[in-house]
Coordinates of C-alpha atoms and ligand atoms in Angstrom, one line a residue:
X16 CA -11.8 -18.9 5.0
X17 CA -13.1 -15.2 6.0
X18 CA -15.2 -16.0 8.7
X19 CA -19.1 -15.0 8.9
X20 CA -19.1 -11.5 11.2
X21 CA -19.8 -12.4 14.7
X22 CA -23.5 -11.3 15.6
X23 CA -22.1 -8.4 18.6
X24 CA -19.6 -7.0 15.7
X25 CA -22.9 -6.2 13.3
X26 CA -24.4 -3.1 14.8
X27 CA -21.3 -2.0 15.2
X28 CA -20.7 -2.6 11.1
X29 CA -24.3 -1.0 10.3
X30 CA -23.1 2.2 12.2
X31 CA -20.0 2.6 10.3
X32 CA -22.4 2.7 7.1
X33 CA -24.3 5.0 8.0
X34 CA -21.5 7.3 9.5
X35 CA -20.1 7.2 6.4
X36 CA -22.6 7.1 3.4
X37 CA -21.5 6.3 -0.1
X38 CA -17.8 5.5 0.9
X39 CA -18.0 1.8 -0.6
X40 CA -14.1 1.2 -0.8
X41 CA -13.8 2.1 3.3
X42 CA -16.8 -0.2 4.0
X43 CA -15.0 -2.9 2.2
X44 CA -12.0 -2.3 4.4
X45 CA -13.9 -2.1 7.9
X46 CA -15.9 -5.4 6.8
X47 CA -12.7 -7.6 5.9
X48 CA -11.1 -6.4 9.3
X49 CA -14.4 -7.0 11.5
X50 CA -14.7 -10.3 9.9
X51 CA -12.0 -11.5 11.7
X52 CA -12.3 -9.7 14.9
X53 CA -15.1 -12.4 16.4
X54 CA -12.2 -14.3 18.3
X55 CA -10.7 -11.3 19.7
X56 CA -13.6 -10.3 21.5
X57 CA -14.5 -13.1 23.3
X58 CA -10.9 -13.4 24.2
X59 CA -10.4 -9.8 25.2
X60 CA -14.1 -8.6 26.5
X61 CA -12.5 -5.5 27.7
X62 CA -12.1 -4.1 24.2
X63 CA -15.7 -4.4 24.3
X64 CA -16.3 -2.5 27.3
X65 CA -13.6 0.3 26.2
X66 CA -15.4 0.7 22.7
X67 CA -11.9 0.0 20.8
X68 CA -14.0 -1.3 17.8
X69 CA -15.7 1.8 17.4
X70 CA -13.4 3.9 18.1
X71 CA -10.8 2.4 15.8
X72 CA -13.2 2.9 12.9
X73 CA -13.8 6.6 13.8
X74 CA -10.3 8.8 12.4
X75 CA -9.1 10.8 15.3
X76 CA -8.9 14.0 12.4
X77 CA -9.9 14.3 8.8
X78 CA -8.6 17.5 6.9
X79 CA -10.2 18.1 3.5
X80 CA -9.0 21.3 1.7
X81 CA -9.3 23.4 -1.4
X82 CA -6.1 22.9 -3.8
X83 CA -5.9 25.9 -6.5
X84 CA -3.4 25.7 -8.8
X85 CA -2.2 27.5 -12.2
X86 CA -1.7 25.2 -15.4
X87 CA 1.2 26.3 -17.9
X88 CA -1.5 28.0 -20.0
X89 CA -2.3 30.3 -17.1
X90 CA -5.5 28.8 -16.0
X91 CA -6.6 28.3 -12.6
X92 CA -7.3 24.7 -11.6
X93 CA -8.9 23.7 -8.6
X94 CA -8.1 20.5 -7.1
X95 CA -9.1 18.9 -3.4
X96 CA -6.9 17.7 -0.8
X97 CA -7.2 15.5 2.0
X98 CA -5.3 13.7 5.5
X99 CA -7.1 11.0 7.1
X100 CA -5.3 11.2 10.7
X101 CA -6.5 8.1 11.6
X102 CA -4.8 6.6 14.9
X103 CA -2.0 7.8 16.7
X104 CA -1.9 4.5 19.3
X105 CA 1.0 3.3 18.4
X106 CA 3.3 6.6 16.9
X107 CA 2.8 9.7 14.7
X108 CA 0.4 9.1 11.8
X109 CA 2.5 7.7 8.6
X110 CA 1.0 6.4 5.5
X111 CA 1.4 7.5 2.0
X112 CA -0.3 10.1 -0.4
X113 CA -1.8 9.1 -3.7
X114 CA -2.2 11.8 -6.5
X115 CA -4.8 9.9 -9.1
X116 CA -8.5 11.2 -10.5
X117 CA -10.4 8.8 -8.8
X118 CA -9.5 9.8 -5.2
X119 CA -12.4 10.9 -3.1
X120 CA -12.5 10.4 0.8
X121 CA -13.5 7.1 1.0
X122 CA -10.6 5.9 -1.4
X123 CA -8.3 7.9 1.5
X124 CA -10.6 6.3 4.3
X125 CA -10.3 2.6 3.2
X126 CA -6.3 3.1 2.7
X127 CA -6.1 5.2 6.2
X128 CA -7.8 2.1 8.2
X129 CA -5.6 -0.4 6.6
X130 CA -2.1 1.4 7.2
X131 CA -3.5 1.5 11.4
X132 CA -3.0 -2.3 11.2
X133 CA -0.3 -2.7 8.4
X134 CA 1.9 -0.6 10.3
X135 CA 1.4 -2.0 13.9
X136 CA 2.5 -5.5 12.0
X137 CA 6.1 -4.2 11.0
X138 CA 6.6 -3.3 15.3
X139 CA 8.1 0.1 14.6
X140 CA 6.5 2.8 16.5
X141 CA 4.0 4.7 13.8
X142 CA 0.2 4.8 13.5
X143 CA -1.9 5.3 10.6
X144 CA -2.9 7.7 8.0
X145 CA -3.4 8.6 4.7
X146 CA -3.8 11.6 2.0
X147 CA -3.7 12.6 -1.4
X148 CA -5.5 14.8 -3.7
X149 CA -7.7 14.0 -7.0
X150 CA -5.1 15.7 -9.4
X151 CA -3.9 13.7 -12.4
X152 CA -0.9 13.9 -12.8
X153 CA -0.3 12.3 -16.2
X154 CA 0.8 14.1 -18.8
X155 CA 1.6 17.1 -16.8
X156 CA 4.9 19.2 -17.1
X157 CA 7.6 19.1 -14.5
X158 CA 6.3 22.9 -13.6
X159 CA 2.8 21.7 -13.1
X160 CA 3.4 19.0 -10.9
X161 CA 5.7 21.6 -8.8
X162 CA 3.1 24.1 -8.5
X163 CA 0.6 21.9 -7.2
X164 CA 2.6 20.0 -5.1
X165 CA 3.6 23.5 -3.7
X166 CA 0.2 24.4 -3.2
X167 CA -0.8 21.4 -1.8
X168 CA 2.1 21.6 0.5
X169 CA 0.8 25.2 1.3
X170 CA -2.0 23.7 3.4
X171 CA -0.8 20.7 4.4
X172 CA 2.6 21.8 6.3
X173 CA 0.5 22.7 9.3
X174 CA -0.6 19.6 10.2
X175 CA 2.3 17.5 10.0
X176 CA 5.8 16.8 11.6
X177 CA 8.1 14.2 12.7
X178 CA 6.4 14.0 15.8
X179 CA 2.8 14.3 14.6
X180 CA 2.2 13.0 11.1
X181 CA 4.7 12.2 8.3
X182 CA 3.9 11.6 4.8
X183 CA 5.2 9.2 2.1
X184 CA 4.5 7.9 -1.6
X185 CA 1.8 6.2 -3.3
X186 CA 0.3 6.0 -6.7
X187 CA 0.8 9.1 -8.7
X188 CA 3.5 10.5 -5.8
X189 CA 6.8 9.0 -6.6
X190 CA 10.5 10.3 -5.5
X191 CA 10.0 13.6 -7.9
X192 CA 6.5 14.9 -6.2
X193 CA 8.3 14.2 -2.6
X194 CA 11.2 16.3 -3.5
X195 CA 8.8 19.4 -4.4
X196 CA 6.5 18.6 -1.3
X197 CA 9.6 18.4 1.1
X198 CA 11.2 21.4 -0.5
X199 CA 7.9 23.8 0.5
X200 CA 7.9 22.3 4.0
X201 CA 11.2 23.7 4.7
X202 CA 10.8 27.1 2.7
X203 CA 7.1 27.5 4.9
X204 CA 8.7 26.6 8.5
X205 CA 12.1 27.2 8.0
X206 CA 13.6 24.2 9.6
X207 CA 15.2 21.4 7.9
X208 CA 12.8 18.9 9.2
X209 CA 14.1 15.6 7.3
X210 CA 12.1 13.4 9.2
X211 CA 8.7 14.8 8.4
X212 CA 8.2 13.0 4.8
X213 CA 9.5 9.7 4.0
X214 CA 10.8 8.7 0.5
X215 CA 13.4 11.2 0.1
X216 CA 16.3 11.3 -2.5
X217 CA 19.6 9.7 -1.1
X218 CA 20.8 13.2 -2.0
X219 CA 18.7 15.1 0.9
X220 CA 17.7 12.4 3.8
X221 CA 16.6 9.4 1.9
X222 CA 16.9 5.7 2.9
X223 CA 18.8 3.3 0.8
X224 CA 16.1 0.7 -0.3
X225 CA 12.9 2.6 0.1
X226 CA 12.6 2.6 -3.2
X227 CA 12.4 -1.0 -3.6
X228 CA 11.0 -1.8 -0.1
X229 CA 7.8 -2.3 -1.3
X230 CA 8.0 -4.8 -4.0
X231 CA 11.4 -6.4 -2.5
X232 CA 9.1 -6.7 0.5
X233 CA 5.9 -8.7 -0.9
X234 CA 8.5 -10.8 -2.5
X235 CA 9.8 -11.7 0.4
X236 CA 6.8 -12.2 2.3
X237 CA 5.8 -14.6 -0.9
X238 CA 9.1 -16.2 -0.4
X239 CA 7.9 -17.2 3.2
X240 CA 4.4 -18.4 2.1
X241 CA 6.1 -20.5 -0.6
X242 CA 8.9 -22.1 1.9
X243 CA 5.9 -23.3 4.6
X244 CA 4.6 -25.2 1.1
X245 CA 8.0 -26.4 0.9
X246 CA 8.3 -24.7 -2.4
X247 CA 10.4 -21.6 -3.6
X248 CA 10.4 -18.9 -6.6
X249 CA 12.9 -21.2 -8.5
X250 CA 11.5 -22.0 -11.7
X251 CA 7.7 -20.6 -11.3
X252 CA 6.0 -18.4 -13.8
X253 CA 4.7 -15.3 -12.4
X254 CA 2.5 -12.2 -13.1
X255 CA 2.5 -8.7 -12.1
X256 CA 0.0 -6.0 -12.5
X257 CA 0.8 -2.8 -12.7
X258 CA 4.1 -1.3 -13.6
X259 CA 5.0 1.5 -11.1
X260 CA 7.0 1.7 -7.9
X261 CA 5.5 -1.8 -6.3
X262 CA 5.4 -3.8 -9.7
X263 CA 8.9 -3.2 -11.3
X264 CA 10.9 -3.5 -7.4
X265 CA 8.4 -7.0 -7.1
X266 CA 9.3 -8.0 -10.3
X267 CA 13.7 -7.2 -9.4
X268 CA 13.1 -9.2 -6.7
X269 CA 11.3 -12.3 -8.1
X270 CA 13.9 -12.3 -11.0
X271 CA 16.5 -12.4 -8.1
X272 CA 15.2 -15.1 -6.4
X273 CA 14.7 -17.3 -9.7
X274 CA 11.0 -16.5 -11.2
X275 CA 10.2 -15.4 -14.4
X276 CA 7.4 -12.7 -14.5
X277 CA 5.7 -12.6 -18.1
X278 CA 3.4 -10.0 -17.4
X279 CA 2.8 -7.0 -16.3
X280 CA 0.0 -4.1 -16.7
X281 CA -0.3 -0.1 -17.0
X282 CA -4.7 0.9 -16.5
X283 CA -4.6 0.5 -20.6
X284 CA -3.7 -3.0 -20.9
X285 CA -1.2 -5.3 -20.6
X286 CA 1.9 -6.8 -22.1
X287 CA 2.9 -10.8 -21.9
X288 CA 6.2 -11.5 -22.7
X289 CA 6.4 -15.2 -22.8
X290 CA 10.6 -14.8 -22.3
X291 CA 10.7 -13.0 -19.5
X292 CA 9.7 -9.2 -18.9
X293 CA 12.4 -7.1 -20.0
X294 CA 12.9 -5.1 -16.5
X295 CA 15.6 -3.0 -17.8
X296 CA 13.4 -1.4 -20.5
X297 CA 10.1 -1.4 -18.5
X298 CA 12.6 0.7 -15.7
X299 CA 13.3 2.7 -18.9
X300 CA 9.8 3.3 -20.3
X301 CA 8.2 4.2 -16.5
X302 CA 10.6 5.3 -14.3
X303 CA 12.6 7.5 -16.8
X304 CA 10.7 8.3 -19.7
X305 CA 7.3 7.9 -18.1
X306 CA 5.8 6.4 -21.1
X307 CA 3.2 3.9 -22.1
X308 CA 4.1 0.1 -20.9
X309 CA 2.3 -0.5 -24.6
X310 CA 5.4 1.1 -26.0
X311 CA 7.4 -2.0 -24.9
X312 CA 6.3 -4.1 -27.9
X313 CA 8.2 -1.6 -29.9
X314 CA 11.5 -2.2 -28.6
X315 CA 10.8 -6.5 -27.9
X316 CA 8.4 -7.7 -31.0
X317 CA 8.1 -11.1 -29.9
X318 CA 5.8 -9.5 -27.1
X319 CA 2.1 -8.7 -27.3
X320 CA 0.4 -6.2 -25.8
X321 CA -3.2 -7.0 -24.6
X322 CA -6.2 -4.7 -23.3
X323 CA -9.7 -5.2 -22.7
X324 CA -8.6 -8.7 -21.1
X325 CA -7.9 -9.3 -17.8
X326 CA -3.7 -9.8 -16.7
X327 CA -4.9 -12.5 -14.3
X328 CA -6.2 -14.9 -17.5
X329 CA -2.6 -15.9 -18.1
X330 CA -1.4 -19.0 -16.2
X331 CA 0.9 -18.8 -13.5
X332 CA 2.1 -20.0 -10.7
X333 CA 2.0 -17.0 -8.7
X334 CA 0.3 -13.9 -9.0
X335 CA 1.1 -10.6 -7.6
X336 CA -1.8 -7.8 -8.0
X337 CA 0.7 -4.8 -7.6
X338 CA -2.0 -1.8 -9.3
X339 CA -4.7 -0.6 -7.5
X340 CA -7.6 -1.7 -5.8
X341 CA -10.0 -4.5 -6.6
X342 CA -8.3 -5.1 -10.0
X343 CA -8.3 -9.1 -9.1
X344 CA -11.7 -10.1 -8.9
X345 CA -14.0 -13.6 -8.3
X346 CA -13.7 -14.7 -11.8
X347 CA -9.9 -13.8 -12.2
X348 CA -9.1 -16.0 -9.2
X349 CA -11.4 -19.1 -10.5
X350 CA -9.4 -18.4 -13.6
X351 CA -5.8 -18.3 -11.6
X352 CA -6.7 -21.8 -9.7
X353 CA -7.9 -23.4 -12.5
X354 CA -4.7 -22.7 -14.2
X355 CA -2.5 -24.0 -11.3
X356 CA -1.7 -20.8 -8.8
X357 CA -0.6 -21.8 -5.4
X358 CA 0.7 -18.4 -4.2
X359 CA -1.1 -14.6 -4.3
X360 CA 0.9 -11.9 -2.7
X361 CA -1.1 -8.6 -2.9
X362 CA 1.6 -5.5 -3.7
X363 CA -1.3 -3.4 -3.8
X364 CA -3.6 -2.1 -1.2
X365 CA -7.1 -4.0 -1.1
X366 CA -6.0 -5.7 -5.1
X367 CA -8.2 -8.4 -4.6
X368 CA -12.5 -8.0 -3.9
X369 CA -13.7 -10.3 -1.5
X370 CA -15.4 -12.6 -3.5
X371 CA -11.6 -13.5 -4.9
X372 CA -9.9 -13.9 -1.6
X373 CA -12.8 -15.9 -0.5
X374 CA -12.4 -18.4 -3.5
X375 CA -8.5 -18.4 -2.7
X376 CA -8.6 -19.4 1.0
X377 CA -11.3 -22.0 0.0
X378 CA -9.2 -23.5 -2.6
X379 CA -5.9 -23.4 -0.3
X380 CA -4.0 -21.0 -2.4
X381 CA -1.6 -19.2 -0.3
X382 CA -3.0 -15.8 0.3
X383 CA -0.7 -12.7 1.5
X384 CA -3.1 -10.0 2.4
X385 CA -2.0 -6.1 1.2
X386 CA -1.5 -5.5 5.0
X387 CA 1.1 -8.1 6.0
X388 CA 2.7 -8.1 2.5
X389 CA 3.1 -5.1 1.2
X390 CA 4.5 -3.4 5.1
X391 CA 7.8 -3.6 4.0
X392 CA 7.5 0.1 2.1
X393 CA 6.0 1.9 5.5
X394 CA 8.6 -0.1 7.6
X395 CA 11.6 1.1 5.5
X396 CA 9.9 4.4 5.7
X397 CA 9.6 4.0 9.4
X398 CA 13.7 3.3 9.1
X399 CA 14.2 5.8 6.7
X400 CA 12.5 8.3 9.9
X401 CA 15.4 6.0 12.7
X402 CA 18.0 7.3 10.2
X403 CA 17.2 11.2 10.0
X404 CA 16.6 11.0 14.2
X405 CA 20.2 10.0 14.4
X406 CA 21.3 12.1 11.5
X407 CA 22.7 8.4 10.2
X408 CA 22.7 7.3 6.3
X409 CA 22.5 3.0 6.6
X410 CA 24.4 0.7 3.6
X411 CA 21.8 -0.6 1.2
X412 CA 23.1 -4.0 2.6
X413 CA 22.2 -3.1 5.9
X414 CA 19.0 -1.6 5.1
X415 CA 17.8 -4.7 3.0
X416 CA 18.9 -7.3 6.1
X417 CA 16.4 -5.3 8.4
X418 CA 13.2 -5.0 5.6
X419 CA 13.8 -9.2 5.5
X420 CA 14.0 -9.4 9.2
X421 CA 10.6 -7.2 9.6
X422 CA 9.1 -9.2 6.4
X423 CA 10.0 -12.8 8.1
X424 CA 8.5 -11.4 11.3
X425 CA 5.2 -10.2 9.8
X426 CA 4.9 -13.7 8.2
X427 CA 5.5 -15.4 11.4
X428 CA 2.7 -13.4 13.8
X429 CA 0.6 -13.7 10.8
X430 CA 1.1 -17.0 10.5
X431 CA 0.9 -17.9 14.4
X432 CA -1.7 -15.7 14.9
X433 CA -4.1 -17.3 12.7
X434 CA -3.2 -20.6 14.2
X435 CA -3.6 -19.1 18.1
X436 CA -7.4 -18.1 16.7
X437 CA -8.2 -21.2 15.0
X438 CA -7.7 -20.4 11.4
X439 CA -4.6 -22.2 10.1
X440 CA -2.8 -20.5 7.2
X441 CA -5.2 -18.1 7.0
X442 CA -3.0 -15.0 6.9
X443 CA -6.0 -12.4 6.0
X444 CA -7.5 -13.4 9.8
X445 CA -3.9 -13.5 11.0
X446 CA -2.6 -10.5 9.8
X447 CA -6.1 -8.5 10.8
X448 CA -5.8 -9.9 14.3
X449 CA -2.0 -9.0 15.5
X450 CA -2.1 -6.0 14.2
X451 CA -6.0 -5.0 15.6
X452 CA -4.4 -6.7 18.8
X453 CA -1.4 -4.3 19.3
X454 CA -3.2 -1.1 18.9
X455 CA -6.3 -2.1 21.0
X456 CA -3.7 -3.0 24.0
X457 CA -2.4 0.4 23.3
X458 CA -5.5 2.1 23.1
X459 CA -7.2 0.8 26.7
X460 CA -3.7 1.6 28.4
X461 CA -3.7 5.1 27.2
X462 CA -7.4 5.8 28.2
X463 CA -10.0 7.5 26.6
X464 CA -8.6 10.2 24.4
Ligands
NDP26 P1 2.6 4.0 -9.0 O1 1.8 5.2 -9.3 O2 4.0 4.0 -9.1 O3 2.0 2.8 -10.1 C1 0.7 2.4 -10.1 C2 0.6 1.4 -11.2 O4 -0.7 0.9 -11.2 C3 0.7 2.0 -12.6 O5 1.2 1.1 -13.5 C4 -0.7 2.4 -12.9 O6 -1.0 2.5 -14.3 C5 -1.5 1.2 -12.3 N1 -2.8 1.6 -12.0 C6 -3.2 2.6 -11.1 N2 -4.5 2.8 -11.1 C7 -5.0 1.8 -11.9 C8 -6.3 1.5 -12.3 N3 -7.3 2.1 -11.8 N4 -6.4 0.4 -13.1 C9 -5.3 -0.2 -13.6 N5 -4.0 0.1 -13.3 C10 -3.9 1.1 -12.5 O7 2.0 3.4 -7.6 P2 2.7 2.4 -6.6 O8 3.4 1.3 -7.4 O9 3.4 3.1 -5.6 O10 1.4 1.8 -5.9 C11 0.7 0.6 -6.4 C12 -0.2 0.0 -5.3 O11 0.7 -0.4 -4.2 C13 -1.2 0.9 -4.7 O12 -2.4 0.2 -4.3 C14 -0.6 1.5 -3.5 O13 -1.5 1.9 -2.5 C15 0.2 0.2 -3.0 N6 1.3 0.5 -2.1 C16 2.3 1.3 -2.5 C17 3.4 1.5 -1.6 C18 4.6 2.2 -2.0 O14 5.6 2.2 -1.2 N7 4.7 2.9 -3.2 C19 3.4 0.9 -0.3 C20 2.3 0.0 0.0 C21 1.3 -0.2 -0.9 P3 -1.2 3.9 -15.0 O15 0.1 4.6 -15.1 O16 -1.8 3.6 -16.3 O17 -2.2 4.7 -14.1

C-alpha cells in the first residue's frame, strides 16, 4: 500500500503547493514520491539536514519561450515552448519532449520530476528533464511540423548538448519531428553533434531498438512481476491503451512472449478485437498512414470499435495503460480486479490516479509503476548516447540483451528495495526509494550547488 506521508515530509509538501499554484499533475507526482520517502529519512537524517527533499522538488532551470510559426496558409501561429532542467546529480538532463494541446508547465513539471528518479533506476549516468510545446500536431502537413520544429529548435539549441541536456521523444514527437529538430541543431551550431538528441534514424546516429525500448521494456519488466507469481504471458489476455510508440512496441512484445492483447485505444475510443489485435495493420494505420485506430474495423469486421466507454471495462488478465496520464482511474481498477487482473504494468507516465494504484496494492495485484517500467526507452536512449560517444552502431541483438539486463535490474532494486523498507512487493515505494536514494547520495557528496 502507499503509505500515509510521514508528519516531517508535510510542510515540506504544503511548500511545494504553494510554490507552484495550479500545477495539479506535478503535485500528484511530488505526493506519490514523498509518500514513500518516510523510511528514508529516518534512515538517512542527513538528507534532512542537507535539504535534498527540497531541493529535489525545486528544478535547477525552467526555460519557457515564445514559439511563432507560419501555417501553410501563411498565417502566423504562436505556440509556447518549454525545458524543465530538473537535476543534473547524476548526468546531463535527458528526458523526452511531448508536442500535444494540453501541455502547460505543470504537465512538463510532473514528467521532469519523474524522469529524476526513472533514470537513476536504469544506473546509466543521466539526470532528469523534460520539454515540449502545446502545438498539435495532428492533422498537420509534413512542412508544418518542420517549420515549427525548426523554430522550436531556434530557441532551444542554446541550452542543450551532449554534455548538458539531451532531448528525446514523447507523445506527439516521434522519429519524424527528431529528424527536423536534430537537423536545425546542426545547421545553428555547425557541429555534428549526434549525441545531443536521442531517437535518431539508424540512418544518421540512431540506436537499434529505441524504437521499441519502451514497450519491449514494460513487457519485460511485466514479464518479471509475473515470474515472482510464478506465472508468465503464455496464454493471458491482455489490454493496451493507446496506440503510439509505447502501445504497438508493448503489444510486439507481449505477442512474442505468448499473450493475446484484444484491445487497444487512440483519445476517441477504442477497438476490441476478441482474436487478437491485428499488429501489422494497427503499425499500418499509425505509424505509416497516421490514421484513426477507428479505421481498423474497416479492414477486420469481426472487430468493434468502442468510445465513450472506458478500455479498462474489458476483462483481462493484465492490463497495460500505455496513453497518457491518469487514463486508468479508481473505478477502472475495481472493474479490472473484479474481472480477474493480477498484473498492471504502466507504459505511460503517471496512467494510473492514485485512487487506482491504491485499490491495486490493496488487492495484491502486481503493480509496475511508470518509473521502473517504462525506463527501458530513456535507458536505450542513454545507450543510444554510449554509441555516438564511441562513434559505434550496436546489433539489434546486442542492444535488446542490454534493455533486458537494465529491465531485470530495475525489477530487482525495486523489488529488494521495497522489501529492505518494509513494504513487500510494493514496487511504487520500491522503485520511488532506489532511485530518490541514488541521487540524494549524489547530491550531499557534491555539496550545495
Ligand atoms: P505517441 O504520441 O506515440 O502515442 C500516444 C498515444 O496515446 C496515442 O494513441 C494517443 O491517441 C494516445 N493519447 C494521447 N493523449 C491521450 C489522451 N489525452 N487520451 C487518450 N489517449 C491519448 O506517444 P508515446 O507512445 O510515445 O507515449 C505514450 C505514453 O508513454 C506517454 O505517457 C509518454 O510520456 C510515455 N512514455 C513514452 C516513452 C517513449 O519512449 N516514447 C518513454 C517513457 C514513457 P491520439 O493519437 O488520439 O492522441
Amino acid at each position: 500500500m502507499t503509505t500515509k506521508m510521514d508528519e516531517k515530509l508535510e510542510p515540506i509538501f504544503q511548500e511545494v503547493l504553494s510554490r507552484n499554484p495550479g500545477e495539479v499533475e506535478f503535485h500528484q507526482a511530488v505526493r506519490e514520491v514523498l509518500e514513500s520517502l518516510g523510511p528514508v529519512i529516518v534512515k538517512y537524517p542527513e538528507f534532512g539536514q542537507h535539504k535534498i527533499i527540497e531541493r529535489i522538488c525545486e528544478p535547477e532551470r525552467q526555460i519557457i519561450f515564445r514559439v511563432p510559426w507560419q501555417d501553410d496558409k501563411g498565417n502566423v501561429q504562436i505556440n509556447r515552448g518549454f525545458r524543465v532542467e530538473f537535476n543534473s546529480a547524476l548526468g546531463p538532463y535527458k528526458g523526452g519532449l511531448r508536442f500535444h494541446e494540453s501541455v502547460y508547465l505543470g504537465i512538463i513539471k510532473f514528467l521532469g520530476f519523474e524522469q529524476i528518479f526513472k533514470n537513476a533506476l536504469t544506473g546509466l549516468p543521466i539526470g532528469g528533464g523534460k520539454g515540449g510545446s502545446d502545438f498539435d500536431p495532428k492533422g498537420k502537413s509534413d512542412n508544418e511540423i518542420m517549420r515549427f520544429c525548426q523554430s522550436f529548435m531556434t530557441e532551444l539549441y542554446r541550452h542543450l548538448g551532449e554534455y548538458t541536456d539531451v532531448p528525446a521523444g514523447d507523445i506527439g514527437v516521434g522519429s519524424r519531428e527528431i529528424g527536423y529538430l536534430f537537423g536545425q541543431y546542426k545547421r545553428i551550431t555547425n557541429r555534428y553533434e549526434s549525441g545531443v538528441i536521442t531517437g535518431k534514424g539508424l540512418n544518421y546516429g540512431g540506436s537499434m531498438v529505441r524504437t521499441e525500448a519502451t514497450g519491449y521494456g514494460a513487457v519485460f519488466f511485466v514479464d518479471e512481476m509475473l515470474k515472482v507469481r510464478n506465472e508468465s504471458f503464455a496464454e493471458k489476455i491482455c489490454v493496451v491503451s493507446g496506440s503510439g510508440n509505447v502501445a504497438i512496441y508493448t503489444i510486439e512484445m507481449i505477442n512474442e512472449l505468448g499473450g493475446k492483447v484484444v484491445a487497444c485505444s487512440d483519445s476517441s475510443g477504442y477497438v476490441y478485437d476478441e482474436k487478437g489485435i491485428d499488429l501489422e495493420l494497427v503499425k499500418q494505420l499509425k505509424e505509416v498512414e497516421r490514421r484513426r485506430i477507428s479505421d481498423y474495423t474497416q479492414y477486420r469486421n469481426h472487430a468493434r470499435f468502442i468510445t465513450g466507454k472506458s478500455i479498462w471495462d474489458i476483462p483481462c488478465q493484465v492490463a497495460m495503460p500505455s496513453a497518457t496520464q491518469n487514463e486508468l482511474t479508481g473505478k477502472d481498477a475495481q472493474n479490472l480486479i473484479k474481472n480477474g487482473c493480477i498484473a498492471v504494468g504502466e507504459g505511460a507516465n503517471m496512467p494510473t490516479t492514485p485512487e487506482g494504484v491504491k485499490k491495486f496494492l490493496e488487492a495484491g495485484v502486481s503493480f509496475g509503476p511508470g518509473k521502473a517500467t517504462n525506463a527501458g526507452g530513456v535507458a536505450t536512449s542513454a545507450l543510444e548516447m554510449q554509441q555516438n560517444a564511441s562513434r559505434d552502431s550496436w546489433t539489434f541483438a546486442y542492444t535488446r540483451e542490454r534493455l533486458q539486463d537494465i529491465m531485470k535490474n530495475i525489477h530487482e532494486v525495486t523489488y529488494e528495495t521495497a522489501e529492505e523498507f518494509g513494504s513487500p512487493r510494493n514496487y511504487v515505494v520500491g522503485a520511488n526509494i532506489a532511485g530518490f536514494i541514488k541521487v540524494a547520495n549524489a547530491m550531499v557528496a557534491m555539496g550545495l550547488i
